[in-house]
mmCIF file of C-alpha atoms in Angstrom:
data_model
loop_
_atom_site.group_PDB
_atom_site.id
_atom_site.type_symbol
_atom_site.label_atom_id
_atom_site.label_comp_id
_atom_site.label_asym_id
_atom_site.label_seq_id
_atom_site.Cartn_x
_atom_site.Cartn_y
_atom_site.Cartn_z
ATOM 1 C CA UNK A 1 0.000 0.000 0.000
ATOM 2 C CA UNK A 2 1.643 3.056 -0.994
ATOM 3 C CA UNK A 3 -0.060 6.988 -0.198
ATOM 4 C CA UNK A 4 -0.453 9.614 -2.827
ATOM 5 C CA UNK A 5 3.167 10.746 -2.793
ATOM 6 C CA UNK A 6 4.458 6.965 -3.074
ATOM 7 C CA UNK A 7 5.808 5.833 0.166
ATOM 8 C CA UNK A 8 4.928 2.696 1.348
ATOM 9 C CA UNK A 9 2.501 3.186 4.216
ATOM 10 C CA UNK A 10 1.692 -1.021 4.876
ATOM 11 C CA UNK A 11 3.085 -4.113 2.901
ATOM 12 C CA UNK A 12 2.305 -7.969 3.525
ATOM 13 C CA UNK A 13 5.113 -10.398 4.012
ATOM 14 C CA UNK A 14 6.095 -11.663 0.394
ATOM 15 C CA UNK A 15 5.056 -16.052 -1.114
ATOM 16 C CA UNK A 16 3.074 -16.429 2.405
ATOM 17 C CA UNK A 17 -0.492 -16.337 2.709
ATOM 18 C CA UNK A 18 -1.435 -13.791 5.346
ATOM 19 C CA UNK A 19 -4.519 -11.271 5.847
ATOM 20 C CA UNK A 20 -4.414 -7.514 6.432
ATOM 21 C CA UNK A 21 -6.750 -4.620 6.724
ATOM 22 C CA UNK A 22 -6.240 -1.745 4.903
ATOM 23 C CA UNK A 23 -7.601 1.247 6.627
ATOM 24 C CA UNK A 24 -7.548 5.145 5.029
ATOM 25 C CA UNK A 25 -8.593 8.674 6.608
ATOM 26 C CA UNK A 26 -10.398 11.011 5.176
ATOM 27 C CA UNK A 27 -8.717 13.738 3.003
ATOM 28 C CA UNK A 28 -9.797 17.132 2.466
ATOM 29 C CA UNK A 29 -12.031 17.733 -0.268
ATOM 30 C CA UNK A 30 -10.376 16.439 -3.789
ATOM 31 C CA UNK A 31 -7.574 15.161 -1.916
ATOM 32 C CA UNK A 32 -6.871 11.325 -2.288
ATOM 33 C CA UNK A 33 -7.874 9.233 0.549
ATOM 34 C CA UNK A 34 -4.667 8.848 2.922
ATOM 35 C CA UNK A 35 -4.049 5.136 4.051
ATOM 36 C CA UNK A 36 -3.555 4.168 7.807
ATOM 37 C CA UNK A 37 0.171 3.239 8.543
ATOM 38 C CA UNK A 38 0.190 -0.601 9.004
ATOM 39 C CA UNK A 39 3.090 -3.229 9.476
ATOM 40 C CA UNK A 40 5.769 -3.163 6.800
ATOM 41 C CA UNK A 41 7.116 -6.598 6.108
ATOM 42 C CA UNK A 42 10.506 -6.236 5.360
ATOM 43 C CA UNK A 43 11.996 -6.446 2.084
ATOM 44 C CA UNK A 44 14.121 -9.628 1.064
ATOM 45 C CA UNK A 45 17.214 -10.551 -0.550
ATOM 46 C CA UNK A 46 17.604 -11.732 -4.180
ATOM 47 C CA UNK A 47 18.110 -15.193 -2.820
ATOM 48 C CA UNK A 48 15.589 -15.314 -0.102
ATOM 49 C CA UNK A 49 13.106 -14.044 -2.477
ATOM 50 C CA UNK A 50 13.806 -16.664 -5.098
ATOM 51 C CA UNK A 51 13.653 -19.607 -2.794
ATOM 52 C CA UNK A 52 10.562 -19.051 -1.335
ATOM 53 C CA UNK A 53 9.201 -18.215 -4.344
ATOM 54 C CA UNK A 54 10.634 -22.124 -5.540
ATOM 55 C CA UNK A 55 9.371 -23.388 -2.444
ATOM 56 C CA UNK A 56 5.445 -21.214 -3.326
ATOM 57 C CA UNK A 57 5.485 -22.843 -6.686
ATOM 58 C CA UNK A 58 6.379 -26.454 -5.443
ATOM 59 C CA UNK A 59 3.992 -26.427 -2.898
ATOM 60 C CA UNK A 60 0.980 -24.810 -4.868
ATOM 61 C CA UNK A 61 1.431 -26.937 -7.802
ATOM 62 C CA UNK A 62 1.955 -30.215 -6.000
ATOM 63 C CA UNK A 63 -0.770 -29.735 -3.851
ATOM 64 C CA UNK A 64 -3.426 -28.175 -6.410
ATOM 65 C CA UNK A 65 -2.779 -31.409 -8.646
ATOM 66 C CA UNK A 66 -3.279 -33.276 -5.671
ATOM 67 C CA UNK A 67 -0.291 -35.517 -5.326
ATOM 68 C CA UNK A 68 0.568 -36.553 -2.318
ATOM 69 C CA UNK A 69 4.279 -36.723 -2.901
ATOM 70 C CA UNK A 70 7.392 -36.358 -4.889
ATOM 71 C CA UNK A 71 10.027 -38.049 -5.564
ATOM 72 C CA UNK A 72 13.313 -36.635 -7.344
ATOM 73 C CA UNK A 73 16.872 -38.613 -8.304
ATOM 74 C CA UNK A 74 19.311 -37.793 -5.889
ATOM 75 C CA UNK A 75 23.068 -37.426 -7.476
ATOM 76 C CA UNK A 76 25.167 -36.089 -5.218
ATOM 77 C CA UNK A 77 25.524 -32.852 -7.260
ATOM 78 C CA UNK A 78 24.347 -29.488 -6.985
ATOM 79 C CA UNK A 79 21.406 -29.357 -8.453
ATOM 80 C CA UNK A 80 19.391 -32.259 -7.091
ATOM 81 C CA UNK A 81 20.651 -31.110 -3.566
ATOM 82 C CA UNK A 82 19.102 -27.347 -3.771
ATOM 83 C CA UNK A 83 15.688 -29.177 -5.805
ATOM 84 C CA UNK A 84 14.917 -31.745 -2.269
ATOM 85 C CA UNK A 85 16.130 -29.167 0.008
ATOM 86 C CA UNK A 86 12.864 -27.071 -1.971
ATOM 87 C CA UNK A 87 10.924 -29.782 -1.459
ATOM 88 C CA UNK A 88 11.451 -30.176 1.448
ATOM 89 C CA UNK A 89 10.437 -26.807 2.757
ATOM 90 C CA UNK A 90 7.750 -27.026 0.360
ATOM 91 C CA UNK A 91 6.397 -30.014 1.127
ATOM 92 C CA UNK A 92 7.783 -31.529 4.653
ATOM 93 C CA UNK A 93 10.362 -34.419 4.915
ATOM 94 C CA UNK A 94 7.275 -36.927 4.639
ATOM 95 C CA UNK A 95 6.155 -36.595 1.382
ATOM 96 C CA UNK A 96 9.582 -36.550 -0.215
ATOM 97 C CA UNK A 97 11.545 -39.620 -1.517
ATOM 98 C CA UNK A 98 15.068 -39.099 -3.022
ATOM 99 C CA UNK A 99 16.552 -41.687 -5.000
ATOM 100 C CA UNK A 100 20.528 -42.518 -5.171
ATOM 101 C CA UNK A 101 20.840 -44.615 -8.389
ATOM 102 C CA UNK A 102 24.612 -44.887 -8.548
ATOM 103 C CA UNK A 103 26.264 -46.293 -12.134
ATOM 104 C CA UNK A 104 29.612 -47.550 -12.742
ATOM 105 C CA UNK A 105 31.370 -43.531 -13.016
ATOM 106 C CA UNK A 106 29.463 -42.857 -9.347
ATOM 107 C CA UNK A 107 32.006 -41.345 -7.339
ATOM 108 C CA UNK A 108 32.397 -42.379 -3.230
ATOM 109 C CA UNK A 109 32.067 -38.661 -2.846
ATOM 110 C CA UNK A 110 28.453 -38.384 -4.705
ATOM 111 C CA UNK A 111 27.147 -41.824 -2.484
ATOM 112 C CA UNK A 112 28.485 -40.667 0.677
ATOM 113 C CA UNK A 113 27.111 -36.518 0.207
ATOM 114 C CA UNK A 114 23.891 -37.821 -1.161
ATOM 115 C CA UNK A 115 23.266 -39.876 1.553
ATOM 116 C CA UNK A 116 24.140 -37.610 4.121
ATOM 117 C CA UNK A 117 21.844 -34.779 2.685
ATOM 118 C CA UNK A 118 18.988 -37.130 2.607
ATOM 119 C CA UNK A 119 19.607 -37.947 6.704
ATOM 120 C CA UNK A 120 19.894 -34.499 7.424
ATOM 121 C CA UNK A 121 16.646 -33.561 6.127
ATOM 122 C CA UNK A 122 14.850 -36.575 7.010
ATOM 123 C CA UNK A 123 13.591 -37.908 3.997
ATOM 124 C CA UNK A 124 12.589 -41.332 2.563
ATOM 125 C CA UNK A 125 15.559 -41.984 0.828
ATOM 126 C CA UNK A 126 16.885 -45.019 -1.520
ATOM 127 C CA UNK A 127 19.827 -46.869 -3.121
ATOM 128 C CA UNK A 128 19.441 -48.266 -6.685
ATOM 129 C CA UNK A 129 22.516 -48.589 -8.488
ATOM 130 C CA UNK A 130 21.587 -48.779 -12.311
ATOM 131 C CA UNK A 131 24.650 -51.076 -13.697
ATOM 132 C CA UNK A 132 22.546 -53.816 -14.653
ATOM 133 C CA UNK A 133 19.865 -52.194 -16.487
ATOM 134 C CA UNK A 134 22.717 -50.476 -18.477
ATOM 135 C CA UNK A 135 24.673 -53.847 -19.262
ATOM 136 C CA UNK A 136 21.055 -55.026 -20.576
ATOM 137 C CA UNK A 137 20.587 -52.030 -23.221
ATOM 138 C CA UNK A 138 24.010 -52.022 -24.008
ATOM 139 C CA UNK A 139 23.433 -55.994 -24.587
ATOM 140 C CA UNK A 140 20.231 -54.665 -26.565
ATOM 141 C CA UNK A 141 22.408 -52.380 -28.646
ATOM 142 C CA UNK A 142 25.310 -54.025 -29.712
ATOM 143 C CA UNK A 143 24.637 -55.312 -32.585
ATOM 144 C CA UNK A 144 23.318 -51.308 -33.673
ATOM 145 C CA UNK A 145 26.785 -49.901 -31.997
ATOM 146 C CA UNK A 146 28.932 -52.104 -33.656
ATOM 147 C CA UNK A 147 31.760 -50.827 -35.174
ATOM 148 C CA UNK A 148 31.114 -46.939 -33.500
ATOM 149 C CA UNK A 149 33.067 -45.745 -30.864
ATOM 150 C CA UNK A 150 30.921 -44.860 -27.601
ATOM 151 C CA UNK A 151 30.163 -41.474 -27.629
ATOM 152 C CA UNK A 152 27.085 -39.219 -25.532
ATOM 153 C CA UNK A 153 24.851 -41.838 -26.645
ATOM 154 C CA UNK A 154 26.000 -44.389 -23.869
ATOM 155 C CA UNK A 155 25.857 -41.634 -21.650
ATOM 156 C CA UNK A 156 21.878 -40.683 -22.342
ATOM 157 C CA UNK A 157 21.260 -44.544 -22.291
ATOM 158 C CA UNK A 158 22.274 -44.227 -18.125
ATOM 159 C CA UNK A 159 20.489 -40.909 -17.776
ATOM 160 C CA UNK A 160 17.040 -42.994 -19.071
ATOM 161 C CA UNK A 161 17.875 -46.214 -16.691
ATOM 162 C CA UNK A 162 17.261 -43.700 -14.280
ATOM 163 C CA UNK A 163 14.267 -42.376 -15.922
ATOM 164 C CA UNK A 164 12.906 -45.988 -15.963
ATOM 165 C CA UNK A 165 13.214 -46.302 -12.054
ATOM 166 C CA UNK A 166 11.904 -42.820 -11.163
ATOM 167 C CA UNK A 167 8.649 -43.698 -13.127
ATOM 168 C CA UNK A 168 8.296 -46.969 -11.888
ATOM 169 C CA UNK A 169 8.507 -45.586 -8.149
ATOM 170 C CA UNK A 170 6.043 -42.657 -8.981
ATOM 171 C CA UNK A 171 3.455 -45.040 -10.812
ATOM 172 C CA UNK A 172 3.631 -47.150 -8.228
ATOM 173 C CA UNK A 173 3.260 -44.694 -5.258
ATOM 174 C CA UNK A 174 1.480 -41.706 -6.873
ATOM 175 C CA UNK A 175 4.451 -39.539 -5.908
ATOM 176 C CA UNK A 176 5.143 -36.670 -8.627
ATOM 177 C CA UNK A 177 8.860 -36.986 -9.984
ATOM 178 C CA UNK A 178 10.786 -33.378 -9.365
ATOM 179 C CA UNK A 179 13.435 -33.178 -12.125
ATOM 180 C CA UNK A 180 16.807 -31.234 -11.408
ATOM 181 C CA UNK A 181 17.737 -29.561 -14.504
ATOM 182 C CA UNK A 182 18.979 -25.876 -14.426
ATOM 183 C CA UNK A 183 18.143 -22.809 -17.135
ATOM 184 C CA UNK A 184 22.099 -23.056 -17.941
ATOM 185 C CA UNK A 185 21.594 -26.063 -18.615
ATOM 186 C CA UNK A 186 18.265 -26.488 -20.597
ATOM 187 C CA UNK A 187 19.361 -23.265 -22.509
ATOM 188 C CA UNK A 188 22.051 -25.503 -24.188
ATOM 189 C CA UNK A 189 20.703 -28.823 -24.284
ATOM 190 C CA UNK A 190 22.758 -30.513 -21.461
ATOM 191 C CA UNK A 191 20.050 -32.601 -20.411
ATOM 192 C CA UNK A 192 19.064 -36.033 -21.841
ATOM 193 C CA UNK A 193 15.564 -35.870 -23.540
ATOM 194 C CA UNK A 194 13.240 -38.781 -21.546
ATOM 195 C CA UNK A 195 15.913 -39.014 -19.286
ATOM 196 C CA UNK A 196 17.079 -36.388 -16.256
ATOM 197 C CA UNK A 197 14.358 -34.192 -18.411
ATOM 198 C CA UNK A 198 11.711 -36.760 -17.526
ATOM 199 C CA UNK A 199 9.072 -35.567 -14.759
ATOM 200 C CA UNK A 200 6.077 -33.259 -13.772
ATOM 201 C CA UNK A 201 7.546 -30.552 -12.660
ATOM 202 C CA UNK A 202 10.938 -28.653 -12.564
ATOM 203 C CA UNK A 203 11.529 -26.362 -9.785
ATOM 204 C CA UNK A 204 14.700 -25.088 -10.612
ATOM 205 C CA UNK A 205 13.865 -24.899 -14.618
ATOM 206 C CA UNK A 206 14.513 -20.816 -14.506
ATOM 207 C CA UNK A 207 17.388 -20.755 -12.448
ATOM 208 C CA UNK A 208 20.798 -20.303 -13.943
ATOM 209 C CA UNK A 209 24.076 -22.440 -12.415
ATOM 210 C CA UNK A 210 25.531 -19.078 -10.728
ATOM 211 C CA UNK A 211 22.274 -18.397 -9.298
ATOM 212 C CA UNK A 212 21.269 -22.399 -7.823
ATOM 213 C CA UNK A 213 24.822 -22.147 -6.054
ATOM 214 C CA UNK A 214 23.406 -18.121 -4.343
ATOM 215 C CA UNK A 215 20.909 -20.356 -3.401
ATOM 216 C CA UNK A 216 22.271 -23.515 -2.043
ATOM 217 C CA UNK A 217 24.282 -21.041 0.125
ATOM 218 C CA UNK A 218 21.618 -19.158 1.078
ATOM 219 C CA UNK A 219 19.475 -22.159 2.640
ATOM 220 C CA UNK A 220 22.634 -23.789 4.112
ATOM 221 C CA UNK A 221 23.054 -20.000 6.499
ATOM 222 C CA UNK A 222 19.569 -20.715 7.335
ATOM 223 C CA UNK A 223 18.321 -21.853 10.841
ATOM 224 C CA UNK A 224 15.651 -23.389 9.248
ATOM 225 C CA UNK A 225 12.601 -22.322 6.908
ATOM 226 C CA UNK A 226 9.008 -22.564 7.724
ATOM 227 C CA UNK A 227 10.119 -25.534 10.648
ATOM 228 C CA UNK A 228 11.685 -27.388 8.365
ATOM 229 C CA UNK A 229 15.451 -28.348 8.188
ATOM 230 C CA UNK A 230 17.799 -26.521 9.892
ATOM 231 C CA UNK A 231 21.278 -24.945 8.788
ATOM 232 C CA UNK A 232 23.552 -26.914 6.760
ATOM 233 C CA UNK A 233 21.251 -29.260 4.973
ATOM 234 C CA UNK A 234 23.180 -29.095 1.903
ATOM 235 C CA UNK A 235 26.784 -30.950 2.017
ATOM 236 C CA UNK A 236 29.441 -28.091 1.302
ATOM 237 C CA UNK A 237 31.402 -30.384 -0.710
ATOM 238 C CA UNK A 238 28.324 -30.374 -2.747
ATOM 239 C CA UNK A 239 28.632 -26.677 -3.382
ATOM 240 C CA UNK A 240 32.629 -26.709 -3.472
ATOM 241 C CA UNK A 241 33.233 -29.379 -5.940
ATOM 242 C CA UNK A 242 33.475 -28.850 -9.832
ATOM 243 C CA UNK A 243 30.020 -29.560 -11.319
ATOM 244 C CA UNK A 244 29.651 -33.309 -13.019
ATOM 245 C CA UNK A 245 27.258 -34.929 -14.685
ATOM 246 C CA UNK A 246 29.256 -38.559 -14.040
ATOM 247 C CA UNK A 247 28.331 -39.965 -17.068
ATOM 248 C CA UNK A 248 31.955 -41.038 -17.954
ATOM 249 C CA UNK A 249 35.643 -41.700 -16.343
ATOM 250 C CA UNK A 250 36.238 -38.131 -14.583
ATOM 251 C CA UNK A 251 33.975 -36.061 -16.366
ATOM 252 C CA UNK A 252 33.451 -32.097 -15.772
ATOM 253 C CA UNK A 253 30.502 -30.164 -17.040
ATOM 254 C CA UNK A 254 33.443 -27.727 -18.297
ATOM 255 C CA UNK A 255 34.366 -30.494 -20.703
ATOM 256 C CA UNK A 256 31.651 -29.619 -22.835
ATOM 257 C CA UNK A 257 30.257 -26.108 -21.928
ATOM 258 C CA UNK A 258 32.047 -22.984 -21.230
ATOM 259 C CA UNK A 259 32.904 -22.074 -17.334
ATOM 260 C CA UNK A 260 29.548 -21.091 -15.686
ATOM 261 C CA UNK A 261 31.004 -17.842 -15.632
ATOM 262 C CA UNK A 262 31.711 -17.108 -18.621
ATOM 263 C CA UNK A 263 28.153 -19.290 -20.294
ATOM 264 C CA UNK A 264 25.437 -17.313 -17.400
ATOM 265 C CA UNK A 265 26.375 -13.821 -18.479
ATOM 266 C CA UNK A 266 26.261 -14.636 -22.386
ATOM 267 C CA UNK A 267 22.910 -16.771 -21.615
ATOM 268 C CA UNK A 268 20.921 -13.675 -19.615
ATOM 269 C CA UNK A 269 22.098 -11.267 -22.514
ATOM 270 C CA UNK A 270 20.769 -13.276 -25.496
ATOM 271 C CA UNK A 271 17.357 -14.772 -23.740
ATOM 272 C CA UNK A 272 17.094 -12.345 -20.860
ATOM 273 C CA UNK A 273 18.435 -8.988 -22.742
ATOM 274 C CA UNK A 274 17.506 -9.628 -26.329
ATOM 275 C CA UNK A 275 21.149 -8.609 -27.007
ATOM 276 C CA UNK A 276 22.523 -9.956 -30.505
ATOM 277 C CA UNK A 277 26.102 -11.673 -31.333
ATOM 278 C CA UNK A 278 27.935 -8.254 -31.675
ATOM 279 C CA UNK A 279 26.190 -6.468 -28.425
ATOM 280 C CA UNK A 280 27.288 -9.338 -26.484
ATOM 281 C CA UNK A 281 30.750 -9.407 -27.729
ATOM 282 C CA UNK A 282 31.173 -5.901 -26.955
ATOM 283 C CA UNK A 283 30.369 -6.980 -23.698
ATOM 284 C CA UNK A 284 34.055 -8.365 -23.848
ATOM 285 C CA UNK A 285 33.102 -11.821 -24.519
ATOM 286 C CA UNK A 286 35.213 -14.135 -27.585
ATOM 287 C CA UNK A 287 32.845 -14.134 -30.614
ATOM 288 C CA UNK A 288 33.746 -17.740 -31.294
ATOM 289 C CA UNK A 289 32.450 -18.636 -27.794
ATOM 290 C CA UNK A 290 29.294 -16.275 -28.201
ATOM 291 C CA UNK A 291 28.196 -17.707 -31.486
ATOM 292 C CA UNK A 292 28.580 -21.459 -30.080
ATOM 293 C CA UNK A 293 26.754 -20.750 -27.329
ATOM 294 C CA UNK A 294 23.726 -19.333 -29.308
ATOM 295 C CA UNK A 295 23.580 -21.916 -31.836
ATOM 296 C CA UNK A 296 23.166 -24.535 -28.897
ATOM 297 C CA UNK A 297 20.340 -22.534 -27.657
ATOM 298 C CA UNK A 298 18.491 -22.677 -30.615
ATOM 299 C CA UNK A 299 19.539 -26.015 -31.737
ATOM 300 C CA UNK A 300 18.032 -27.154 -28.455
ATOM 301 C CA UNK A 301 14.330 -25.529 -28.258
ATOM 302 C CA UNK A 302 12.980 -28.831 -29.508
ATOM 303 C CA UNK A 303 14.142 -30.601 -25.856
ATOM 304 C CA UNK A 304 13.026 -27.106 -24.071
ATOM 305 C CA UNK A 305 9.446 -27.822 -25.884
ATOM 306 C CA UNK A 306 8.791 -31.346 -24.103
ATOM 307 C CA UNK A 307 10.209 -30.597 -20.411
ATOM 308 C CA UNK A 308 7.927 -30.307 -17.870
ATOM 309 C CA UNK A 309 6.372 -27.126 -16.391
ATOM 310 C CA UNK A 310 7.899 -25.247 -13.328
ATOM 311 C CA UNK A 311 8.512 -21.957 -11.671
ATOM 312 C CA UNK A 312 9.603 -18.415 -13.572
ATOM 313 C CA UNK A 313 12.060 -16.231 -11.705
ATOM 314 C CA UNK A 314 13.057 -14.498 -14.372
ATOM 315 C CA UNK A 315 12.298 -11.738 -16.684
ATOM 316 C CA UNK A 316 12.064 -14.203 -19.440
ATOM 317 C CA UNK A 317 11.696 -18.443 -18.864
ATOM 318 C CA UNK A 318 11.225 -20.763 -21.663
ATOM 319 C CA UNK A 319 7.934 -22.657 -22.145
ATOM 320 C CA UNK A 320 4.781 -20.856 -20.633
ATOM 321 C CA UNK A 321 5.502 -20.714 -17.045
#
């Protein structure tokens, strides 16, 4: 509620329901009505506002479809961690199920930080290594992959043996399956179509990389949100340790994309900013690294157009959200 020369005279705490009356005086004739000072909630930070904004949408659109769980793949990486510790608040440790389905390129690192995640926030939690589903397709497939050297496509084959036991568990329970996947990521295709893209709803869909590791920091300085899950919850070798999709002997997202650092800032330009090639490069980015980065973006809309729905953030989020 703001008066007639714009301050803010009353304002209700932000993503929580809450009820307020709005009183105003009487002005002097063809004055505007003056409004009744009332409790101002206090602003919040960036990363405060984002999260509970995550943990709004999760809750709302879980509950309004009226599942009465979830249940995400838990990998020992960044992304999965922030996604249960938002479903978490979202949703309490009950209705939450996190899945550890470890392959052959699993590191003891991921198994022991995933594990200890799901203890510290209490929730159902499960080991199913997928090696022998993946010795089976690649069984399938050898007679097609004859003769070609293994490439991303043994890679995706692992990302869907994972897909294949997240689906199982949610047909068979009713619990809605959370997928992980980042905007850095979906921007530029590194996600495996009806694989880690497979699910009803993506919480962290319009979040860059830079901005999921503001937020994993933010919850882990937090005493606890809404009751739920104190300080910590999130392993700081989970936040510390270069990103990984494990799909392969010691494999680093930076393999295949450009630092975070350097791929965020071109990202937000072209989607966020409208900027084109040249305005970005004058930004003082490499033009070779600009126009690669593009042409993934639009070479991948036709994965962006089959992921699920989730929450917008952002000036700008791909599908309709």
């Amino acid at each position: 509620v703001m008066d007639a020369a714009g301050q803010v005279t009353q304002r209700a705490p932000a993503f929580a329901e809450s009820f307020a009356m709005v009183e105003f005086r009487r002005a002097a004739s063809g004055a505007a009505p003056v409004p009744v000072a009332g409790r101002i909630a206090p602003e919040l930070s960036d990363e405060e506002s984002v999260y509970r904004a995550l943990v709004a949408g999760v809750r709302g659109y879980v509950g309004k479809t009226g599942f009465p769980g979830v249940v995400l793949g838990l990998s020992g990486g960044i992304d999965s961690a922030l996604t249960l510790a938002i479903a978490v608040d979202a949703l309490g440790a009950d209705k939450v199920q996190a899945v550890m389905m470890p392959s052959r390129y699993t590191s003891r690192m991921s198994l022991d930080d995933a594990a200890a995640q799901a203890r510290a926030l209490g929730v159902t939690y499960s080991s199913i290594p997928i090696e022998g589903m993946f010795e089976a397709a690649l069984a399938s497939l050898a007679g097609e992959f004859a003769g070609r050297a293994p490439d991303a496509t043994e890679e995706n084959l692992q990302s869907r043996c994972r897909m294949l036991i997240l689906m199982g568990i949610s047909n068979k329970t009713g619990k809605m399956v959370l997928t992980t996947g980042n905007k850095s990521e979906m921007a530029v295709g590194y996600a495996t179509l009806y694989g880690d893209m497979a699910g009803g709803f993506a919480p962290i869909k319009d979040c860059s990389k830079l901005l999921v590791y503001r937020l994993a920091a933010w919850r882990n300085a937090q005493a606890g949100l809404d009751g739920r899950g104190g300080a910590g919850v999130i392993p700081q070798r989970v936040i510390d340790r270069p990103p990984s999709a494990e799909l392969r002997p010691d494999q680093k997202d930076s393999d295949s994309l450009p630092p975070y650092e350097v791929l965020d800032p071109i990202l937000e330009a072209f989607i966020e900013d409208d900027l084109s090639v040249d305005e970005i490069v004058a930004r003082g980015f490499e033009r070779a690294t600009v126009a690669r980065v593009l042409d993934l973006v639009q070479r991948n809309e036709y994965k962006r157009r089959q992921a699920p729905p989730g929450v917008r953030v952002s000036r700008r989020a791909f599908g309709r959200d």
